[in-house]
mmCIF file of N, CA and C and ligand atoms in Angstrom:
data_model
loop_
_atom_site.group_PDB
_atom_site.id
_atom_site.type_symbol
_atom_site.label_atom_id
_atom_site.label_comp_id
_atom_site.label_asym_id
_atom_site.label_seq_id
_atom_site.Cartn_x
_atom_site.Cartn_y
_atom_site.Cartn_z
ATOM 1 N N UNK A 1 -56.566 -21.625 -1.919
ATOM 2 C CA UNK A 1 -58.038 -21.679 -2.049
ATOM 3 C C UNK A 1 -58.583 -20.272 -2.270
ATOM 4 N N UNK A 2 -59.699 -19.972 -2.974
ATOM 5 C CA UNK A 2 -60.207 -18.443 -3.506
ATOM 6 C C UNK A 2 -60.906 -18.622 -3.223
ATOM 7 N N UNK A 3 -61.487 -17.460 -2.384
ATOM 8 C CA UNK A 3 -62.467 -16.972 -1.757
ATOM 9 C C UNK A 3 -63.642 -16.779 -2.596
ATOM 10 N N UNK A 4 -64.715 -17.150 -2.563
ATOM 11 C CA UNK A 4 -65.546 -17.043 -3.409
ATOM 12 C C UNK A 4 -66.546 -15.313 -3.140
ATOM 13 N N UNK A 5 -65.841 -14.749 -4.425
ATOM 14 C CA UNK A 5 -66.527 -13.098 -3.751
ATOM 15 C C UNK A 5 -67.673 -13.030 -3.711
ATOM 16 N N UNK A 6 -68.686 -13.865 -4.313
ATOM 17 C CA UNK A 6 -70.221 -13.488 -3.773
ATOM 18 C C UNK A 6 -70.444 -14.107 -3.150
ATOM 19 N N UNK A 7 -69.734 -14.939 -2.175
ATOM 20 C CA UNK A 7 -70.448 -15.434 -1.144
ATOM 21 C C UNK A 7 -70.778 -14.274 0.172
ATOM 22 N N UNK A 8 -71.814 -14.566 1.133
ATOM 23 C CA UNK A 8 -72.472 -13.138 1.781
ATOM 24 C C UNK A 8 -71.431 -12.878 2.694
ATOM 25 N N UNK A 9 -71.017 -11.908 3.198
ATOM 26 C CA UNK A 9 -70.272 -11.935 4.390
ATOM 27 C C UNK A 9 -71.087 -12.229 6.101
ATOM 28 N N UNK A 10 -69.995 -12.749 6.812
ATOM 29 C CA UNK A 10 -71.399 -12.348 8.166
ATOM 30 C C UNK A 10 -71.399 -10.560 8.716
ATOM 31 N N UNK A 11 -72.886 -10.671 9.016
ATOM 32 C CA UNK A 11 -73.098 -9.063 9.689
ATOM 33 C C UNK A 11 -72.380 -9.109 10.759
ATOM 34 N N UNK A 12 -72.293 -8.262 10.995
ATOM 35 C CA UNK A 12 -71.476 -7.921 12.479
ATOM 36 C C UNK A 12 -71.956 -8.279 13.400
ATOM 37 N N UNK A 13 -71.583 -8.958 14.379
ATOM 38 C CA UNK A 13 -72.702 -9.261 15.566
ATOM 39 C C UNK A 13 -73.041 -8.357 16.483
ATOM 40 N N UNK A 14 -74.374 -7.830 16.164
ATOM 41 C CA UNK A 14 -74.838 -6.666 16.960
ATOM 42 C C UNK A 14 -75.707 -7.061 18.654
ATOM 43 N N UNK A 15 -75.869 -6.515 18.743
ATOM 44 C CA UNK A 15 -76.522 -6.432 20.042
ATOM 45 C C UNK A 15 -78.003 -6.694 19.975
ATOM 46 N N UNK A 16 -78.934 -8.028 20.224
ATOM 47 C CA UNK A 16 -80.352 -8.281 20.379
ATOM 48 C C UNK A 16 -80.631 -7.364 21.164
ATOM 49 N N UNK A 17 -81.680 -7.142 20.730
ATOM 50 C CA UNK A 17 -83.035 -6.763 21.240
ATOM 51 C C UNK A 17 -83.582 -6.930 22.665
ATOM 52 N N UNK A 18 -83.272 -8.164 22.353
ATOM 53 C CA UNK A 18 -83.572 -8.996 23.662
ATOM 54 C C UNK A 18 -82.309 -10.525 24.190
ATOM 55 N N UNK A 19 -81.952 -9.543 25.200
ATOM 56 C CA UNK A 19 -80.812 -9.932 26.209
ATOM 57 C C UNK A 19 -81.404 -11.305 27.026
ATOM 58 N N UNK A 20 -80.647 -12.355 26.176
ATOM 59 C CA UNK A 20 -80.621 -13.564 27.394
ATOM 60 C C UNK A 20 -80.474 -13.069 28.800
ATOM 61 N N UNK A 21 -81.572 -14.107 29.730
ATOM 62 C CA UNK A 21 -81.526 -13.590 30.608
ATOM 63 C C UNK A 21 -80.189 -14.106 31.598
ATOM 64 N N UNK A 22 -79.868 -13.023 32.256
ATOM 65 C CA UNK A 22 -78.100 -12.768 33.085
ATOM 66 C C UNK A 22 -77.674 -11.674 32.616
ATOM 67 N N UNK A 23 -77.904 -11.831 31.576
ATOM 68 C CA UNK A 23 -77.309 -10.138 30.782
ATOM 69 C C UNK A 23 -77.835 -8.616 30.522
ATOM 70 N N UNK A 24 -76.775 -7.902 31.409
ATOM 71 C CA UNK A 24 -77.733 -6.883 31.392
ATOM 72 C C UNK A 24 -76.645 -5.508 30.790
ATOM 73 N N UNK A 25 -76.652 -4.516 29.979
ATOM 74 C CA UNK A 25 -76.053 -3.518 29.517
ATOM 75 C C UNK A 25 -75.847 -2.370 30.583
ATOM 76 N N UNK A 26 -74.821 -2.032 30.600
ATOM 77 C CA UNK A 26 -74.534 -1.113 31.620
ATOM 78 C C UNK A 26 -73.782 -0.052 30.868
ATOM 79 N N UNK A 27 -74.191 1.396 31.471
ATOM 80 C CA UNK A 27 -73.359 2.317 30.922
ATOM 81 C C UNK A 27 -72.055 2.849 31.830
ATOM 82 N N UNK A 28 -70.723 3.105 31.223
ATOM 83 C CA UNK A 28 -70.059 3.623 32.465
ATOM 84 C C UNK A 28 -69.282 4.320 31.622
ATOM 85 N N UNK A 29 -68.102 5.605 32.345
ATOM 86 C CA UNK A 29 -67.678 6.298 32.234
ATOM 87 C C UNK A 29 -66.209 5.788 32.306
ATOM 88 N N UNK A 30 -65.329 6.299 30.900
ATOM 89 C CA UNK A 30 -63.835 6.481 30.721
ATOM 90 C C UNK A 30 -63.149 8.003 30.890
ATOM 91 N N UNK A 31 -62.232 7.866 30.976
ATOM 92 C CA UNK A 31 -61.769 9.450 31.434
ATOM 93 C C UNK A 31 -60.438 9.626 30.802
ATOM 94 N N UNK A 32 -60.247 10.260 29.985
ATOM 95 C CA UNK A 32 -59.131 10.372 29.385
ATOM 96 C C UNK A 32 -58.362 12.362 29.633
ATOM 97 N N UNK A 33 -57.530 12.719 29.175
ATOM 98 C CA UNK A 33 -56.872 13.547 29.701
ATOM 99 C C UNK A 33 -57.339 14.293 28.497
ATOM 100 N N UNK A 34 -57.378 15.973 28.469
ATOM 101 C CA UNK A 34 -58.254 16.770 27.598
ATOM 102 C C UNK A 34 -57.039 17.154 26.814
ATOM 103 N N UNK A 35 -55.750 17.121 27.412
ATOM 104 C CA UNK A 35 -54.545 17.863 26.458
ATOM 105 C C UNK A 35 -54.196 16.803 26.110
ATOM 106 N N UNK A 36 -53.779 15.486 26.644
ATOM 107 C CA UNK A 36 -52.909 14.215 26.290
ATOM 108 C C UNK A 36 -53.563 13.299 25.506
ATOM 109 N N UNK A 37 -55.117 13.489 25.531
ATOM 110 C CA UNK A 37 -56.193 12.066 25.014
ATOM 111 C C UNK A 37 -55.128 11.128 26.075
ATOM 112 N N UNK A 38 -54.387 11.391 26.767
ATOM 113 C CA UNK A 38 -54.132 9.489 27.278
ATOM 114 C C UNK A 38 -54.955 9.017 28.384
ATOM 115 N N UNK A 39 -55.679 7.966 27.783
ATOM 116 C CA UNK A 39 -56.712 7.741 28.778
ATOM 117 C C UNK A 39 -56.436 7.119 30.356
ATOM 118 N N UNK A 40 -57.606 7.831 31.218
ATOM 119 C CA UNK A 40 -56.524 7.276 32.822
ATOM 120 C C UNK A 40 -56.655 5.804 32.884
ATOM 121 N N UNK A 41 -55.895 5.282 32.928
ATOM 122 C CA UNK A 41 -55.787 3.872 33.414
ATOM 123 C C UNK A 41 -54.722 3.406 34.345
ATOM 124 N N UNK A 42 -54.106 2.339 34.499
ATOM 125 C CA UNK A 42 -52.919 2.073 35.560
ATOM 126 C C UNK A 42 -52.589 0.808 34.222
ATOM 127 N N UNK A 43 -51.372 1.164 34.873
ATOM 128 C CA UNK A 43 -49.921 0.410 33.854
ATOM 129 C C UNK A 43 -50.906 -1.061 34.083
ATOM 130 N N UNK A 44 -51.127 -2.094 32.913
ATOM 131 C CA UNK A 44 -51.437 -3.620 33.045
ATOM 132 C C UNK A 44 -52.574 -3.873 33.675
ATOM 133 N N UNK A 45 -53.451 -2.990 33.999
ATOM 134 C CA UNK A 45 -54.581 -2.997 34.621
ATOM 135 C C UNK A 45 -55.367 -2.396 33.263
ATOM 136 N N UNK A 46 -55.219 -2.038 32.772
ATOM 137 C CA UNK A 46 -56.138 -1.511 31.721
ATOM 138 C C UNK A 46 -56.830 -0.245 31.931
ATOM 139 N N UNK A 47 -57.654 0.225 31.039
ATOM 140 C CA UNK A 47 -58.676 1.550 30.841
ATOM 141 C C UNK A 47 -59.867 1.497 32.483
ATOM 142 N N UNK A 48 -59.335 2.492 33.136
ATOM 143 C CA UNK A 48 -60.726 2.319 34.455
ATOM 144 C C UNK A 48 -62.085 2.528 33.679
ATOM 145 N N UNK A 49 -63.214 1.845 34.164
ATOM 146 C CA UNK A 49 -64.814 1.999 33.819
ATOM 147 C C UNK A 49 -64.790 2.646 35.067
ATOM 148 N N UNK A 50 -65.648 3.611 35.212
ATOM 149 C CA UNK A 50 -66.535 4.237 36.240
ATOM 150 C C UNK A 50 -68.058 4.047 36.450
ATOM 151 N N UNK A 51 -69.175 3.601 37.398
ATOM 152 C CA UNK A 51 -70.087 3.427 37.416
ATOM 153 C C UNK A 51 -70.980 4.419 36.597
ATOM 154 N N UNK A 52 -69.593 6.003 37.834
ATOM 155 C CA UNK A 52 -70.422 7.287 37.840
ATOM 156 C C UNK A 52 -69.474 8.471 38.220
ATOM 157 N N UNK A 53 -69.893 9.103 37.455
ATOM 158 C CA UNK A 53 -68.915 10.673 37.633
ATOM 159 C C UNK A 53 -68.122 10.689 38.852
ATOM 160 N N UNK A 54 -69.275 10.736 39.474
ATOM 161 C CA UNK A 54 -68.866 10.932 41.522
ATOM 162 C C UNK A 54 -67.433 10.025 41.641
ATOM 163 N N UNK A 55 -67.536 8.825 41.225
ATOM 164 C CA UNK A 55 -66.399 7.656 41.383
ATOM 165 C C UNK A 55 -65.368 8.247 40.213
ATOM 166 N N UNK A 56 -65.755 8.563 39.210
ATOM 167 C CA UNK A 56 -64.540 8.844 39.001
ATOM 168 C C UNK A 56 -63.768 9.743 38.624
ATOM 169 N N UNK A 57 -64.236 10.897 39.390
ATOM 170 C CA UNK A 57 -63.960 12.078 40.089
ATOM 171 C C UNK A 57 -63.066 11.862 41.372
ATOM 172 N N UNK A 58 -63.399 11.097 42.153
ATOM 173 C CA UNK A 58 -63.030 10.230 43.240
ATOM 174 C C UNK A 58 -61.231 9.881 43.056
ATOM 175 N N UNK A 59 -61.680 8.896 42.082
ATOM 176 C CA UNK A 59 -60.022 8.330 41.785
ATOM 177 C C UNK A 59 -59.016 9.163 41.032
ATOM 178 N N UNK A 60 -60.039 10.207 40.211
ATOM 179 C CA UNK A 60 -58.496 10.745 39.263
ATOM 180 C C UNK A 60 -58.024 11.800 40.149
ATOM 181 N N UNK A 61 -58.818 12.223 41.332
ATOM 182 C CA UNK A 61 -58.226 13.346 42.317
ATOM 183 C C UNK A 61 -57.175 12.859 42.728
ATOM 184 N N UNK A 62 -57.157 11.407 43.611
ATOM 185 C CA UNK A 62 -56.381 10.733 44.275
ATOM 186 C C UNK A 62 -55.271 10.422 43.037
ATOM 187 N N UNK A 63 -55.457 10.452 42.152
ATOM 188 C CA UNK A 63 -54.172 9.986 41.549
ATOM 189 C C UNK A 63 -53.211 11.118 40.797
ATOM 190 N N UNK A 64 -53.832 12.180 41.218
ATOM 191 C CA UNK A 64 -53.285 13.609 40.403
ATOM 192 C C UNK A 64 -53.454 14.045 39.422
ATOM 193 N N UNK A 65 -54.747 13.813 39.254
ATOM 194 C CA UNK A 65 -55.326 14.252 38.031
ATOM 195 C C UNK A 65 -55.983 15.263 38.398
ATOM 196 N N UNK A 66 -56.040 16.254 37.405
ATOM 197 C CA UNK A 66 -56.824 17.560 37.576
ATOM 198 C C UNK A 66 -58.569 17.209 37.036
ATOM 199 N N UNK A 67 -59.040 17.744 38.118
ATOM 200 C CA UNK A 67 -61.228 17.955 37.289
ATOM 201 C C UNK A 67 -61.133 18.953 37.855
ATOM 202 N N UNK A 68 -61.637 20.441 36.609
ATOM 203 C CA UNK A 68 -62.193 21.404 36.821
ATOM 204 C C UNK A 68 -63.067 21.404 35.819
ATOM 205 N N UNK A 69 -63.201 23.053 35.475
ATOM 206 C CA UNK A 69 -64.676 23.144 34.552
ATOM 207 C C UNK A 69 -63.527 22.781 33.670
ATOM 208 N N UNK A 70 -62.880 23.171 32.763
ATOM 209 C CA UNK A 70 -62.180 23.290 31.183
ATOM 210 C C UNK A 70 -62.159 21.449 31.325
ATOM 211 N N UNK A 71 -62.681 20.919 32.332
ATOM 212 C CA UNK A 71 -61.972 19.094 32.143
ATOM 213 C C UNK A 71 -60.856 18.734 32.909
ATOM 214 N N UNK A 72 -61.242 17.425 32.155
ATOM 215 C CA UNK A 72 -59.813 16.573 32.912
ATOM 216 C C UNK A 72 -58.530 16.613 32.355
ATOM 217 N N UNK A 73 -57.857 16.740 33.339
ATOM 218 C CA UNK A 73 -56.553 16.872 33.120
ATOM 219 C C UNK A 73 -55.224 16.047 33.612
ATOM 220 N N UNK A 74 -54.254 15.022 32.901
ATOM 221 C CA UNK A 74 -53.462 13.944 33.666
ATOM 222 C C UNK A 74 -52.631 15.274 34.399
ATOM 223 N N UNK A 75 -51.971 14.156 35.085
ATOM 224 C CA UNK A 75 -50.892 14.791 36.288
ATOM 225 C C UNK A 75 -49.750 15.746 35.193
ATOM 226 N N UNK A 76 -49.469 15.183 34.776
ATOM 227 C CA UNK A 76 -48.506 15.542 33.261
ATOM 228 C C UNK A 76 -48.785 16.751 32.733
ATOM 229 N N UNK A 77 -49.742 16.997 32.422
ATOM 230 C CA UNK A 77 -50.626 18.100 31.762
ATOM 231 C C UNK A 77 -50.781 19.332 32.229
ATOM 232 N N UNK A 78 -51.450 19.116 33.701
ATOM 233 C CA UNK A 78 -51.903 19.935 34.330
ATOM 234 C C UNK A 78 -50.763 20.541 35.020
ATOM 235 N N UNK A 79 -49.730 19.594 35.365
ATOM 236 C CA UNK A 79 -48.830 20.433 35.637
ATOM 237 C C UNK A 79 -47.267 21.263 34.618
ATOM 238 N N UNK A 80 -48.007 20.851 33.576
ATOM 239 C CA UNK A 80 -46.855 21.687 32.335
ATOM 240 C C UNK A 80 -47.804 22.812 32.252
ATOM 241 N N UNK A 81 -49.026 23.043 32.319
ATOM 242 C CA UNK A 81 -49.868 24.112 32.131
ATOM 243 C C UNK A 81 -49.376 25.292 33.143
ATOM 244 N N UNK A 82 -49.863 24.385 34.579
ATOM 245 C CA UNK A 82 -49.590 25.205 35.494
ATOM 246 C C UNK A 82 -48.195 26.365 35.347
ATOM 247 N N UNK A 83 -47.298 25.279 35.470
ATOM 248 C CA UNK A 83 -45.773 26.583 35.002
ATOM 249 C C UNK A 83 -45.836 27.476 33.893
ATOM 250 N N UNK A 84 -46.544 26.781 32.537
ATOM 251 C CA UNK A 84 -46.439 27.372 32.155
ATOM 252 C C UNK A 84 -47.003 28.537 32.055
ATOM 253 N N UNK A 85 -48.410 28.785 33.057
ATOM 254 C CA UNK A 85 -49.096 29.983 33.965
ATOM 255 C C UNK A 85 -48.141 30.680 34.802
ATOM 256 N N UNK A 86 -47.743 29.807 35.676
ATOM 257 C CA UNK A 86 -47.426 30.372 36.924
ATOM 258 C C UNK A 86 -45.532 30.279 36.847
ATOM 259 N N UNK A 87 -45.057 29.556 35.697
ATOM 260 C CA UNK A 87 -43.344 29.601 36.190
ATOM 261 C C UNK A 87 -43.342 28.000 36.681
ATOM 262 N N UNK A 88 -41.983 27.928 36.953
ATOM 263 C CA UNK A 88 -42.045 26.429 37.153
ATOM 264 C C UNK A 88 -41.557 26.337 38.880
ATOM 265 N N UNK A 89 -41.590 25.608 39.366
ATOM 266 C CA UNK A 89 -41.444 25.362 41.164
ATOM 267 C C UNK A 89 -39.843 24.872 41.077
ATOM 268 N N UNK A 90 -38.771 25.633 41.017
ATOM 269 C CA UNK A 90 -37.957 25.195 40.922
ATOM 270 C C UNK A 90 -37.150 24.949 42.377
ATOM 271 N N UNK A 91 -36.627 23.114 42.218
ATOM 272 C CA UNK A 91 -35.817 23.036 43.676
ATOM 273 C C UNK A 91 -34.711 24.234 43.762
ATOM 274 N N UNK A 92 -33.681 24.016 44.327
ATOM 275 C CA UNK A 92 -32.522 24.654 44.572
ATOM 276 C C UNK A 92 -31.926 24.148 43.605
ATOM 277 N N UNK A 93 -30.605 24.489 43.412
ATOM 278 C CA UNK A 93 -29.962 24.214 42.652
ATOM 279 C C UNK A 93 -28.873 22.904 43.107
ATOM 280 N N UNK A 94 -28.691 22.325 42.891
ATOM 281 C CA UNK A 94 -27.742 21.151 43.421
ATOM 282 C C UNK A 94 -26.025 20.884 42.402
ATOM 283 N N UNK A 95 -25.364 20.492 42.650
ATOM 284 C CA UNK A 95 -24.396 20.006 42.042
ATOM 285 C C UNK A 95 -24.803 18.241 41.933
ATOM 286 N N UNK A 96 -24.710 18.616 40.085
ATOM 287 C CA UNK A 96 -24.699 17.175 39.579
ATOM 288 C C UNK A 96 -23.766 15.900 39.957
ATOM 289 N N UNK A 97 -23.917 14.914 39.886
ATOM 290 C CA UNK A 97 -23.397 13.996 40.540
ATOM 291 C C UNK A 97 -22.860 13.044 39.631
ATOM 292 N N UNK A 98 -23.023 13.333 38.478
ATOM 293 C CA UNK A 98 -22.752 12.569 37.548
ATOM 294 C C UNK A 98 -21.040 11.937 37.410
ATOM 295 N N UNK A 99 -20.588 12.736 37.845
ATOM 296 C CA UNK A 99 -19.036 12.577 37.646
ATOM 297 C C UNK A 99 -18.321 12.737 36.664
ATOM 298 N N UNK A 100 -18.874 13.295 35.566
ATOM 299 C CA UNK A 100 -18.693 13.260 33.946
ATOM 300 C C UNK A 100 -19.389 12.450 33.348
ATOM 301 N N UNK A 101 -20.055 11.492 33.379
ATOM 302 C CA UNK A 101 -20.375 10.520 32.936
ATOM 303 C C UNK A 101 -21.616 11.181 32.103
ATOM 304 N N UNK A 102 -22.265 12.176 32.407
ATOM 305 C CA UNK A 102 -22.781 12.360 31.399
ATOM 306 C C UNK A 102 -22.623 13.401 30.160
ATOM 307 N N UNK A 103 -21.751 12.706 29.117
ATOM 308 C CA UNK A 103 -20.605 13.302 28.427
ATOM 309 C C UNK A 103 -20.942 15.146 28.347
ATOM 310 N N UNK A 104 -21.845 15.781 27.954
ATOM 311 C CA UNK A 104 -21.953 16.888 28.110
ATOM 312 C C UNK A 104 -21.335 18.013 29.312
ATOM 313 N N UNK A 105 -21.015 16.859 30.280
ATOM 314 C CA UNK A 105 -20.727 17.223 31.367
ATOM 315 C C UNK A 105 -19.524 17.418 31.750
ATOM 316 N N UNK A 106 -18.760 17.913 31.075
ATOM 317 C CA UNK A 106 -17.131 17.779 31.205
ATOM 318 C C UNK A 106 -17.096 19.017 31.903
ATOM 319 N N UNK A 107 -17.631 19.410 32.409
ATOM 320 C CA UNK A 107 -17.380 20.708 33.674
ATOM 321 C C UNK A 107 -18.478 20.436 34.455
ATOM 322 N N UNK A 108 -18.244 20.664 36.237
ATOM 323 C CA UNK A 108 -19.047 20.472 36.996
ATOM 324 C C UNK A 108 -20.116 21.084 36.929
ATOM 325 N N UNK A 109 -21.504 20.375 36.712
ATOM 326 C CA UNK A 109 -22.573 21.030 36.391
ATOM 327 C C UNK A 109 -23.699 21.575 38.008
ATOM 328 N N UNK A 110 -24.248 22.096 37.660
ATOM 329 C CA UNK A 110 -25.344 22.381 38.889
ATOM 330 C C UNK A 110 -26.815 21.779 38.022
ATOM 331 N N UNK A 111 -27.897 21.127 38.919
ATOM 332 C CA UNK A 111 -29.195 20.875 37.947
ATOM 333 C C UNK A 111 -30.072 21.519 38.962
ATOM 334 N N UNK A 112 -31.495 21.668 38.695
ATOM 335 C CA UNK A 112 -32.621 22.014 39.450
ATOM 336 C C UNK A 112 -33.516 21.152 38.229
ATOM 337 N N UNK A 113 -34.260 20.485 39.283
ATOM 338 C CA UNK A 113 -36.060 20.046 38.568
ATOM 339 C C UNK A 113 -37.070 20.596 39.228
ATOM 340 N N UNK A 114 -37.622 21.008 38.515
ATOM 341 C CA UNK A 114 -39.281 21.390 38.946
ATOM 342 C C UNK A 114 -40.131 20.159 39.760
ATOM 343 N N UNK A 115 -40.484 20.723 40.790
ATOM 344 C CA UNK A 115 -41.707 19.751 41.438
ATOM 345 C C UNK A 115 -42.974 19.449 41.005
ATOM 346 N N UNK A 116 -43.099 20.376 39.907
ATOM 347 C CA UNK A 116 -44.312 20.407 39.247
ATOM 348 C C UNK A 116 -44.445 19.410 38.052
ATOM 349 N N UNK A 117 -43.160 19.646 36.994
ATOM 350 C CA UNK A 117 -43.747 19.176 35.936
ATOM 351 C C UNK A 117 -42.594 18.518 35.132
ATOM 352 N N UNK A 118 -41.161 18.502 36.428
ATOM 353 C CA UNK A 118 -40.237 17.404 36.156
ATOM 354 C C UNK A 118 -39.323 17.906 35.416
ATOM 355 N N UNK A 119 -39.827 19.181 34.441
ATOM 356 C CA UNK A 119 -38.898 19.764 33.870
ATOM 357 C C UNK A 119 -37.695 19.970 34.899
ATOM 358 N N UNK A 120 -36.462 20.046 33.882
ATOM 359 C CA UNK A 120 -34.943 20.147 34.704
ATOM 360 C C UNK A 120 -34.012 21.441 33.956
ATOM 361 N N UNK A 121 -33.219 21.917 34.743
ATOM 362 C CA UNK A 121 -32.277 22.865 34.122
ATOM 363 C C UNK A 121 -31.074 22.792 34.477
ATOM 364 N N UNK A 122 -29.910 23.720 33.825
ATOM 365 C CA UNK A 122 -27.958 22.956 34.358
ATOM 366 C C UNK A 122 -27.690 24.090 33.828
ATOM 367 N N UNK A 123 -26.699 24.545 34.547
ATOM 368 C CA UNK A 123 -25.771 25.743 34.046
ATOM 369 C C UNK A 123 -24.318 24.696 35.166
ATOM 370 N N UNK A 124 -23.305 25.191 34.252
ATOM 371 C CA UNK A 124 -21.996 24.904 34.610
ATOM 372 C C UNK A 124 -22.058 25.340 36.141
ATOM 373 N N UNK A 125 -21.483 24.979 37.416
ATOM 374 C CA UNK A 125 -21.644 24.815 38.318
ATOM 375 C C UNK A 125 -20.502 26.485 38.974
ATOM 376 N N UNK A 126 -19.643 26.482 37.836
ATOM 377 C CA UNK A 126 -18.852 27.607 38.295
ATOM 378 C C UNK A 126 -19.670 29.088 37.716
ATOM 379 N N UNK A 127 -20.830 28.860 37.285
ATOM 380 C CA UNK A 127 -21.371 30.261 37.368
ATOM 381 C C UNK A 127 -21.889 30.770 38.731
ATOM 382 N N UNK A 128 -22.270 29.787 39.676
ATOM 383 C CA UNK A 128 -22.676 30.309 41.058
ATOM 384 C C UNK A 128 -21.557 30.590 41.714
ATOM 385 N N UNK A 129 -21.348 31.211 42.930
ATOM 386 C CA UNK A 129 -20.484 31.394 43.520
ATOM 387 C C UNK A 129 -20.411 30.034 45.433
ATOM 388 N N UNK A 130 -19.879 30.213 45.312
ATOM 389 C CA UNK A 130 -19.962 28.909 46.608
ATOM 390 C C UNK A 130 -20.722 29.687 47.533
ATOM 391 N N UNK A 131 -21.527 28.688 48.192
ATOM 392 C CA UNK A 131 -22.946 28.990 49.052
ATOM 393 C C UNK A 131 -24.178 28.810 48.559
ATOM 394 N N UNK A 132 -24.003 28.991 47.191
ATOM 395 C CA UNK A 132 -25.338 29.291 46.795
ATOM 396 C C UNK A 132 -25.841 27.888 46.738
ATOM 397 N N UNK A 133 -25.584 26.969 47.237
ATOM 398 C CA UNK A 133 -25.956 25.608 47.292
ATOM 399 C C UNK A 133 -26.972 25.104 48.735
HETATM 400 ZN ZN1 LIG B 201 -52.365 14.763 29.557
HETATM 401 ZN ZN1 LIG B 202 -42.478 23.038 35.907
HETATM 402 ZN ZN1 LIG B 203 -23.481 15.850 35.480
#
């Protein structure tokens, strides 16, 4: 069947003028991350609305999100920044556990991750000397 091209299209359905009554327009606030654009939300829960700054200022603290002046910042972000200011928070060094299994690993490795920003590092395990564990 062909579409008949001059037929009109419909307008978009915009927003009256005048709101049946129940309905009322509300403005609220999304918050997305200033380096990542990824907007804060929770896994399957979707994009948070905020009433109001205050609130959601509120939640992205609690969830490790950075608000200062330069903006918001995810947990992710703010803390690849940070090291990359300040160095990274590195644990100790540990001996990997892998057993070989992770093929690169054909000599006993040592790892450290950062607490900050997850980053990880490995040097062959026989460059330290025993103790340094
Ligand atoms: Zn981010
Ligand atoms: Zn780091
Ligand atoms: Zn390993």
């Amino acid at each position: 069947m062909e579409r008949n091209p001059h037929q009109p299209t419909t307008p978009e359905p915009s927003t009256p003028d005048v709101l049946p009554t129940g309905f009322t327009t509300a403005s609220c606030f999304l918050v997305a991350c200033r380096t990542c654009n990824g907007a804060f939300d929770e896994e399957s829960e979707g994009v948070y609305h905020f009433p109001s700054i205050a609130a959601a200022a509120d939640a992205l603290t609690d969830a490790g999100w950075w608000l200062t002046q330069d903006g918001v910042q995810c947990d992710m972000c703010a803390a690849k920044e940070s090291c990359a200011r300040y160095g990274h928070a590195w644990e100790p060094w540990r001996l990997c556990r892998c057993g070989g299994r992770i093929p690169v690993h054909f000599v006993q490795m040592d790892v450290r991750h950062c607490v900050s920003c997850q980053a990880h590092e490995e040097r062959p395990a026989t460059a330290c000397a025993e103790g340094d564990r």
